[in-house]
XYZ file of C-alpha atoms in Angstrom:
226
model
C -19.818 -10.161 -12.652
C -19.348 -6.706 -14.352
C -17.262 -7.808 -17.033
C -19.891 -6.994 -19.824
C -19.407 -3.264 -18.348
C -16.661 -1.293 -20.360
C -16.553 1.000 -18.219
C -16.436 -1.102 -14.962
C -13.310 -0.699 -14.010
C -13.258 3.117 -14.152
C -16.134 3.387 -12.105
C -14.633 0.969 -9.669
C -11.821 2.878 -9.275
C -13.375 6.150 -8.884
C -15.622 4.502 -6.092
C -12.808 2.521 -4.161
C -10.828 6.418 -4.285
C -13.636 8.337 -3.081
C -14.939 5.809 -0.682
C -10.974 6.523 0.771
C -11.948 9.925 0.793
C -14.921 9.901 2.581
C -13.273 7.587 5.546
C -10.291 10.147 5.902
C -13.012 13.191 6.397
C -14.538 10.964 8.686
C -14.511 13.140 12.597
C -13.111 10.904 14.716
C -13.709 12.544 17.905
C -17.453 12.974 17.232
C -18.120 8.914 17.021
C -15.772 8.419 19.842
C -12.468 7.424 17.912
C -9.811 9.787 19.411
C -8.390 7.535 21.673
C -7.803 5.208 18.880
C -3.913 5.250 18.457
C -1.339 8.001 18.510
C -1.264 10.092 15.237
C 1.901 12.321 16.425
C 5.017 10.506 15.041
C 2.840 8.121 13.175
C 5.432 8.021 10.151
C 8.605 8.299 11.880
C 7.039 4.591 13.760
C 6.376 3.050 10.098
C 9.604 3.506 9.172
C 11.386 2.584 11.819
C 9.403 -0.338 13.029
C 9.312 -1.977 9.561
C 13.093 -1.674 9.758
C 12.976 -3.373 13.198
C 10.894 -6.188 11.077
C 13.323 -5.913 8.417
C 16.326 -6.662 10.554
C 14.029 -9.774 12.477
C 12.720 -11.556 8.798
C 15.766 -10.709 6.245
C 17.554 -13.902 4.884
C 20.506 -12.039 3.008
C 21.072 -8.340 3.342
C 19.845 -6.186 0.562
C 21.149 -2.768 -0.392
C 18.145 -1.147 -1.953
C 16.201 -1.831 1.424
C 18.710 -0.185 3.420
C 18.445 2.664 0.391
C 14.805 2.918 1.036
C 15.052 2.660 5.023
C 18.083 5.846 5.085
C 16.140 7.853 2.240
C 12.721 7.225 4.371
C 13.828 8.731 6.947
C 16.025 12.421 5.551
C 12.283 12.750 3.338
C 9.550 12.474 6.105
C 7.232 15.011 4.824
C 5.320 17.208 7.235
C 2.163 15.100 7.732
C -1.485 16.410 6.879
C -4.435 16.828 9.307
C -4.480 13.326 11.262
C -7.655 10.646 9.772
C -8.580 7.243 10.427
C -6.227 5.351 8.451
C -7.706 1.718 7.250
C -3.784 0.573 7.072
C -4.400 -2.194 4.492
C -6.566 0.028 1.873
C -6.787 -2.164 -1.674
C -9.310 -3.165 -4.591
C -9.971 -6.169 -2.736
C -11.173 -5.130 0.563
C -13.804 -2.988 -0.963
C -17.655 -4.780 -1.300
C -19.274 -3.119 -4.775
C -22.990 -3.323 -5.097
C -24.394 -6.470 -7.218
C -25.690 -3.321 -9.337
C -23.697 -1.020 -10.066
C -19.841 -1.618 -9.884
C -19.344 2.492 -9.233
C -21.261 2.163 -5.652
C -19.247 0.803 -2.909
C -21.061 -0.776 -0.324
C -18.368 -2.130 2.231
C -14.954 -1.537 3.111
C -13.069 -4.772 4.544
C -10.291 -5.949 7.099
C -10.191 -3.106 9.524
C -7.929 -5.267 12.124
C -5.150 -2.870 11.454
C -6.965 0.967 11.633
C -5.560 3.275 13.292
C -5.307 7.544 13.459
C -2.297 8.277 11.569
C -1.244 10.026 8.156
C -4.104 9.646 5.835
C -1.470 9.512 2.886
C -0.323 6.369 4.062
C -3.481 4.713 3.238
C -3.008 6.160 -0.286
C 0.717 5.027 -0.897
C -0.656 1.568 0.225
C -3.575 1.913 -2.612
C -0.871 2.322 -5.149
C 1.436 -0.287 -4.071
C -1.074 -3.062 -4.466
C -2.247 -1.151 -8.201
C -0.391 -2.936 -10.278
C -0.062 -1.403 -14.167
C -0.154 -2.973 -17.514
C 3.151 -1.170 -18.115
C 4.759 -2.336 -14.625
C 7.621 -4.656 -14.743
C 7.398 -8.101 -15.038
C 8.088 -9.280 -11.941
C 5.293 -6.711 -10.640
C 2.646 -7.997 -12.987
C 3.473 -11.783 -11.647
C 2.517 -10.650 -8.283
C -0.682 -8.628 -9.107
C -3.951 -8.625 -6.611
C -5.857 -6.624 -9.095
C -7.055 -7.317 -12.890
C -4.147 -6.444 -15.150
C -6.440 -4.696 -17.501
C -5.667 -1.139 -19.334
C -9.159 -0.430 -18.447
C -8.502 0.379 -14.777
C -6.885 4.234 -14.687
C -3.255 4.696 -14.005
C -1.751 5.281 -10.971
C -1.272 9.278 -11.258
C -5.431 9.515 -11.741
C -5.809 7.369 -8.740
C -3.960 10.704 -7.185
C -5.546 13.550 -8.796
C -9.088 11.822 -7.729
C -8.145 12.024 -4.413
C -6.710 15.282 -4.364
C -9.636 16.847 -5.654
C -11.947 14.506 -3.439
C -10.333 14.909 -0.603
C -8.812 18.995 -0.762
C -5.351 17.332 0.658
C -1.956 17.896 -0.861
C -0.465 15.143 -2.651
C 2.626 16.564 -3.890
C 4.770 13.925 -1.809
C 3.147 11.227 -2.877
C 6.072 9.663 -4.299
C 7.495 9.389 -0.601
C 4.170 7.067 0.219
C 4.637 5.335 -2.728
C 7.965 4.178 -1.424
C 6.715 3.606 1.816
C 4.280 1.299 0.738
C 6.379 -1.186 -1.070
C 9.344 -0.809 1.661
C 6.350 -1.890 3.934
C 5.157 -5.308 1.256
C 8.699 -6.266 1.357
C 8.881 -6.803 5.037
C 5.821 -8.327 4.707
C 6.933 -10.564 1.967
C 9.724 -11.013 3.640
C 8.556 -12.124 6.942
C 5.426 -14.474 5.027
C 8.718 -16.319 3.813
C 10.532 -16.934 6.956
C 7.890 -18.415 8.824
C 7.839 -20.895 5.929
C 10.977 -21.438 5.752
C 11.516 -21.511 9.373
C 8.901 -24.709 9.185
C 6.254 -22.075 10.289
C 4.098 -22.709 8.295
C 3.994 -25.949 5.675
C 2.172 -23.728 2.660
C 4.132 -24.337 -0.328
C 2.534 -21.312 -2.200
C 5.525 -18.730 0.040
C 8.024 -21.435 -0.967
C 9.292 -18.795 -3.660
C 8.379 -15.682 -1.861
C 12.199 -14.408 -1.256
C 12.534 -13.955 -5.141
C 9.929 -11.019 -4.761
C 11.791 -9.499 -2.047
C 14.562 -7.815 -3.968
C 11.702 -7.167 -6.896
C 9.623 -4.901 -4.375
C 12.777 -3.422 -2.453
C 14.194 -2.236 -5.738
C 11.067 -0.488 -6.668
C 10.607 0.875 -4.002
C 14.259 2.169 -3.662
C 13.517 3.654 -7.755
C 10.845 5.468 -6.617
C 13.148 7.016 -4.362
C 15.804 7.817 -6.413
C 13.421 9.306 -9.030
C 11.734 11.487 -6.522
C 15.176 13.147 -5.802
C 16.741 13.125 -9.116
């Protein structure tokens, strides 16, 4: 609908980034939200319980996950201010007005929220923000326009920062987290189908993504400690 808008997807993104902002400044307590989950340790449970997953949905083992999983776990940063964290933040759970594609109206699928580390929901935003520059296999798996139009990743970041005040000098760490996270997921879409699960021939081909998303996730790892 906005595609006679140059600038469309710029002000998307700046809306879907500060509409992230203004849930994690969001006070919890004051609309009765503090007894929503358990914020201490929030991280430390991502990482181990998508290993858990790991361990119940691999077909073949896969060094670079195991990479990620060990490298997860010496790098937890110390964790900001607790926030609501949407869990499953992305282009496409965001409702723009009819009008104006730089005024968000809705924010989608909140099955999975949560009080937790509001970088998480960040690192999740840039998993799913797929770059004309990306790899390949990346590209092939995109939810998102693939269009040089949309801003790069690292303005994504430095939007939030300044929206939000937080530090984001980890971010590579959430990054990583993010895609170690879609991999289970990938991985445990494909099981069920292959496990007769579930008869939907589009995961038949799933478990060639898995080693494409462990082994970025596992680079972004490496080049945050090289």
């Amino acid at each position: 609908v906005f595609t006679d808008i140059d600038d469309a997807p710029q002000r998307m993104s700046r809306a879907l980034v500060d509409a992230l902002a203004a849930l994690h400044a969001v006070e919890y307590d004051a609309i009765g939200l503090g007894d929503l989950g358990q914020p201490d340790g929030f991280i430390e449970r991502q990482v181990e319980g998508w290993y858990q997953r790991w361990q119940a949905a691999k077909t073949d083992d896969l060094a670079p996950m195991d990479g990620v999983y060990h490298w997860l776990r010496e790098h937890v940063p110390e964790s900001p201010s607790s926030a609501l964290v949407h869990n499953d933040y992305k282009l496409d759970n965001l409702m723009l007005s009819a009008d104006d594609p730089g005024t968000a109206v809705a924010v989608f699928d909140w099955d999975m929220c949560t009080l937790g580390d509001p970088l998480s929901d960040l690192g999740a935003l840039l998993t799913y923000w797929i770059q004309p520059d990306d790899p390949e296999p990346l590209r092939r798996m995109a939810m998102m326009p693939i269009d040089a139009r949309f801003p790069p990743r690292d303005e994504l970041v430095a939007r939030y920062a300044a929206r939000s005040g937080r530090d984001v000098s980890d971010i590579a760490f959430y990054h990583a987290l993010g895609l170690y996270r879609l991999t289970v997921i990938i991985a445990q879409i494909y099981i069920r189908y292959k496990r007769g699960q579930t008869q939907d021939e589009r995961f038949a081909h799933l478990n060639r993504l898995v080693p494409v998303t462990a082994q970025a996730a596992y680079t972004i790892a490496q080049e945050a400690t090289s």
